[in-house]
């Protein structure tokens, strides 16, 4: 079966080609339709291209390794989530979990438009939180690089090598278990 889940991967070879506003709207509507605890929808997405004021702050917060490829993406997106529930102010323990589901929806819908996402945890979250002067009710979780596929040959050599490596996954019998003694 050839479906979007089989096609999906996280490329570093992305293209700067601009994405139409109506496509951006479509994929984020789908991201916003994900399930969440108490339907709280804690996710927020700061979407930037390299002509936006905050772009440089976001790009500068990336690790050197990520800077080397992520500059080719059409957009950098800061994924942000609420720290407390809006309805009662209690700690929102599943907030990042809910944001993650929203990003999964986003990623799969994006593929329907031939758009790819590579998520990043490799950035200075404290520096970025301060430079963006982020409202203290929220926290930054990841930065996403979004774009059409680029040409692997345009990447620096160190990235070209790893872009072509086979991807591995744990076998099903390690993640789907009937006995907790099998946890490893
Ligand atoms: C939370 C999170 C953080 C990640 N951080 C980085 C990163 O900083 N740099 C990077 O190149 N890839 C990063 N990745 C991408 C993963 O390495 C990638 O998803 C994983 O190797 C599986 O490959 P695939 O998405 O192509 O299946 C991150 C992915 C996630 C979900």
Short mmCIF file of C-alpha atoms and ligand atoms in Angstrom, two decimals:
data_model
loop_
_atom_site.label_atom_id
_atom_site.label_comp_id
_atom_site.label_asym_id
_atom_site.label_seq_id
_atom_site.Cartn_x
_atom_site.Cartn_y
_atom_site.Cartn_z
CA UNK A 1 0.00 0.00 0.00
CA UNK A 2 1.44 3.35 -1.03
CA UNK A 3 -0.01 5.99 1.23
CA UNK A 4 1.00 9.27 2.81
CA UNK A 5 2.47 7.49 5.83
CA UNK A 6 4.79 5.53 3.55
CA UNK A 7 5.80 8.63 1.62
CA UNK A 8 6.50 10.78 4.68
CA UNK A 9 10.04 11.42 5.77
CA UNK A 10 11.86 14.42 7.16
CA UNK A 11 14.03 15.88 4.41
CA UNK A 12 16.79 18.38 4.99
CA UNK A 13 16.80 19.15 1.28
CA UNK A 14 13.98 21.68 1.16
CA UNK A 15 13.20 24.43 -1.32
CA UNK A 16 12.78 28.16 -0.63
CA UNK A 17 9.89 28.22 -3.13
CA UNK A 18 7.02 30.26 -1.67
CA UNK A 19 3.93 28.38 -0.56
CA UNK A 20 0.53 29.84 -1.52
CA UNK A 21 -1.40 31.43 1.34
CA UNK A 22 -4.44 29.21 0.67
CA UNK A 23 -2.30 26.08 1.08
CA UNK A 24 -0.86 27.42 4.34
CA UNK A 25 -4.40 28.10 5.51
CA UNK A 26 -5.53 24.60 4.57
CA UNK A 27 -2.74 22.74 6.34
CA UNK A 28 -3.06 24.77 9.54
CA UNK A 29 -6.84 24.33 9.60
CA UNK A 30 -6.18 20.59 9.61
CA UNK A 31 -3.54 21.03 12.35
CA UNK A 32 -6.18 22.84 14.39
CA UNK A 33 -8.63 19.97 13.97
CA UNK A 34 -6.52 17.54 16.03
CA UNK A 35 -7.91 16.12 19.29
CA UNK A 36 -6.81 17.70 22.57
CA UNK A 37 -7.46 17.35 26.27
CA UNK A 38 -10.78 19.12 27.13
CA UNK A 39 -10.67 20.31 23.50
CA UNK A 40 -8.31 22.99 24.79
CA UNK A 41 -6.36 23.35 21.51
CA UNK A 42 -3.17 24.58 23.21
CA UNK A 43 -1.15 24.74 19.97
CA UNK A 44 0.04 27.98 18.39
CA UNK A 45 2.27 28.29 15.31
CA UNK A 46 4.42 31.33 14.58
CA UNK A 47 5.05 31.05 10.84
CA UNK A 48 7.88 33.03 9.27
CA UNK A 49 9.74 33.41 6.02
CA UNK A 50 13.08 35.10 5.63
CA UNK A 51 11.53 38.53 5.02
CA UNK A 52 9.69 38.52 8.36
CA UNK A 53 11.01 40.53 11.33
CA UNK A 54 11.23 37.57 13.71
CA UNK A 55 12.79 35.21 11.18
CA UNK A 56 16.37 36.14 12.07
CA UNK A 57 15.74 35.57 15.81
CA UNK A 58 14.38 32.12 15.09
CA UNK A 59 17.14 31.23 12.65
CA UNK A 60 19.83 32.52 15.03
CA UNK A 61 18.50 30.29 17.83
CA UNK A 62 19.14 27.12 15.77
CA UNK A 63 22.13 24.89 16.43
CA UNK A 64 24.93 25.33 13.89
CA UNK A 65 24.06 21.89 12.52
CA UNK A 66 20.45 22.88 11.87
CA UNK A 67 21.39 26.33 10.50
CA UNK A 68 23.34 24.60 7.73
CA UNK A 69 20.27 23.07 6.11
CA UNK A 70 17.19 24.85 7.55
CA UNK A 71 17.95 28.12 5.75
CA UNK A 72 16.66 26.47 2.56
CA UNK A 73 13.16 25.93 3.93
CA UNK A 74 10.34 28.10 2.65
CA UNK A 75 9.15 28.71 6.22
CA UNK A 76 10.36 28.26 9.75
CA UNK A 77 7.53 27.64 12.18
CA UNK A 78 7.85 27.97 15.93
CA UNK A 79 5.55 25.49 17.66
CA UNK A 80 4.22 26.92 20.89
CA UNK A 81 1.85 25.54 23.47
CA UNK A 82 -0.10 26.73 26.51
CA UNK A 83 1.29 25.80 29.92
CA UNK A 84 -2.04 25.93 31.76
CA UNK A 85 -5.64 25.18 30.82
CA UNK A 86 -7.60 28.26 29.81
CA UNK A 87 -10.78 27.04 31.51
CA UNK A 88 -9.42 26.53 35.05
CA UNK A 89 -5.77 27.62 35.14
CA UNK A 90 -4.55 24.13 36.17
CA UNK A 91 -1.24 22.81 34.85
CA UNK A 92 -1.78 21.41 31.35
CA UNK A 93 0.18 18.18 31.67
CA UNK A 94 -0.71 16.95 28.19
CA UNK A 95 -0.07 20.22 26.44
CA UNK A 96 3.04 19.17 24.50
CA UNK A 97 1.37 15.84 23.72
CA UNK A 98 -1.58 17.67 22.18
CA UNK A 99 0.70 19.99 20.22
CA UNK A 100 2.54 16.92 18.91
CA UNK A 101 -0.71 15.45 17.59
CA UNK A 102 -1.48 18.71 15.87
CA UNK A 103 1.97 18.68 14.22
CA UNK A 104 1.35 15.09 13.06
CA UNK A 105 -1.92 16.21 11.43
CA UNK A 106 -0.11 19.17 9.88
CA UNK A 107 2.66 16.96 8.54
CA UNK A 108 0.35 14.50 6.83
CA UNK A 109 -1.95 17.17 5.38
CA UNK A 110 1.12 19.05 4.09
CA UNK A 111 2.12 15.94 2.13
CA UNK A 112 -1.15 16.11 0.21
CA UNK A 113 0.23 19.39 -1.17
CA UNK A 114 3.71 17.87 -1.76
CA UNK A 115 5.02 19.82 1.23
CA UNK A 116 7.44 18.32 3.73
CA UNK A 117 8.32 19.11 7.33
CA UNK A 118 11.43 18.44 9.37
CA UNK A 119 10.98 19.13 13.08
CA UNK A 120 13.81 20.46 15.21
CA UNK A 121 14.65 20.27 18.89
CA UNK A 122 18.15 21.56 18.19
CA UNK A 123 17.80 25.22 19.11
CA UNK A 124 18.33 27.46 22.14
CA UNK A 125 14.83 27.54 23.64
CA UNK A 126 15.73 30.00 26.41
CA UNK A 127 17.37 32.44 24.03
CA UNK A 128 14.43 32.27 21.61
CA UNK A 129 11.83 32.64 24.38
CA UNK A 130 13.61 35.79 25.55
CA UNK A 131 14.24 37.29 22.13
CA UNK A 132 10.60 36.76 21.10
CA UNK A 133 9.48 38.11 24.49
CA UNK A 134 7.06 35.19 24.65
CA UNK A 135 3.95 35.56 26.81
CA UNK A 136 4.67 33.55 29.98
CA UNK A 137 1.47 31.48 29.58
CA UNK A 138 3.13 29.75 26.63
CA UNK A 139 6.24 27.72 25.92
CA UNK A 140 8.16 26.90 22.77
CA UNK A 141 8.46 23.18 22.00
CA UNK A 142 10.01 22.81 18.52
CA UNK A 143 10.89 24.66 15.36
CA UNK A 144 9.58 23.18 12.10
CA UNK A 145 11.13 23.62 8.67
CA UNK A 146 8.45 23.54 5.96
CA UNK A 147 8.86 23.45 2.20
CA UNK A 148 8.68 21.64 -1.10
CA UNK A 149 11.40 19.09 -1.69
CA UNK A 150 14.70 20.63 -2.69
CA UNK A 151 17.66 19.14 -4.51
CA UNK A 152 19.94 17.02 -2.29
CA UNK A 153 22.89 18.22 -4.41
CA UNK A 154 22.34 21.76 -3.11
CA UNK A 155 23.07 20.61 0.47
CA UNK A 156 26.58 20.79 1.92
CA UNK A 157 28.38 17.45 1.73
CA UNK A 158 27.90 16.53 5.41
CA UNK A 159 24.10 16.68 4.97
CA UNK A 160 24.11 14.94 1.59
CA UNK A 161 25.70 11.90 3.21
CA UNK A 162 23.11 11.56 5.98
CA UNK A 163 20.15 12.45 3.74
CA UNK A 164 20.71 9.22 1.84
CA UNK A 165 21.05 6.91 4.86
CA UNK A 166 18.37 4.23 5.27
CA UNK A 167 15.90 4.98 8.06
CA UNK A 168 15.37 2.39 10.76
CA UNK A 169 12.38 1.62 12.95
CA UNK A 170 11.94 -0.58 16.01
CA UNK A 171 10.24 -3.90 15.23
CA UNK A 172 6.53 -4.12 15.97
CA UNK A 173 7.06 -6.65 18.77
CA UNK A 174 9.10 -4.05 20.68
CA UNK A 175 6.48 -1.32 20.59
CA UNK A 176 3.29 -3.42 20.67
CA UNK A 177 3.47 -5.56 23.80
CA UNK A 178 1.21 -7.75 25.89
CA UNK A 179 3.53 -8.05 28.86
CA UNK A 180 5.29 -5.23 30.70
CA UNK A 181 8.28 -7.50 31.35
CA UNK A 182 9.02 -7.00 27.66
CA UNK A 183 9.59 -3.28 28.11
CA UNK A 184 13.07 -2.25 27.06
C1 LIG B 1 10.90 16.55 18.55
C2 LIG B 1 11.83 16.31 17.38
C3 LIG B 1 13.05 16.95 17.35
C4 LIG B 1 13.90 16.79 16.25
N1 LIG B 1 15.07 17.52 16.19
C5 LIG B 1 15.81 17.49 15.05
C6 LIG B 1 16.89 18.42 14.88
O1 LIG B 1 17.21 19.25 15.75
N2 LIG B 1 17.59 18.35 13.72
C7 LIG B 1 17.28 17.46 12.73
O2 LIG B 1 17.95 17.48 11.68
N3 LIG B 1 16.24 16.60 12.86
C8 LIG B 1 15.50 16.61 13.99
N4 LIG B 1 14.39 15.78 14.11
C9 LIG B 1 14.04 14.84 13.01
C10 LIG B 1 14.27 13.39 13.43
O3 LIG B 1 15.67 13.13 13.50
C11 LIG B 1 13.57 12.45 12.44
O4 LIG B 1 12.19 12.65 12.51
C12 LIG B 1 13.88 10.99 12.75
O5 LIG B 1 15.24 10.72 12.50
C13 LIG B 1 13.05 10.01 11.91
O6 LIG B 1 13.24 10.28 10.55
P1 LIG B 1 11.98 10.53 9.59
O7 LIG B 1 11.17 11.68 10.18
O8 LIG B 1 12.57 10.88 8.24
O9 LIG B 1 11.18 9.27 9.58
C14 LIG B 1 13.54 15.92 15.20
C15 LIG B 1 12.30 15.26 15.25
C16 LIG B 1 11.44 15.47 16.32
C17 LIG B 1 10.09 14.80 16.30
#
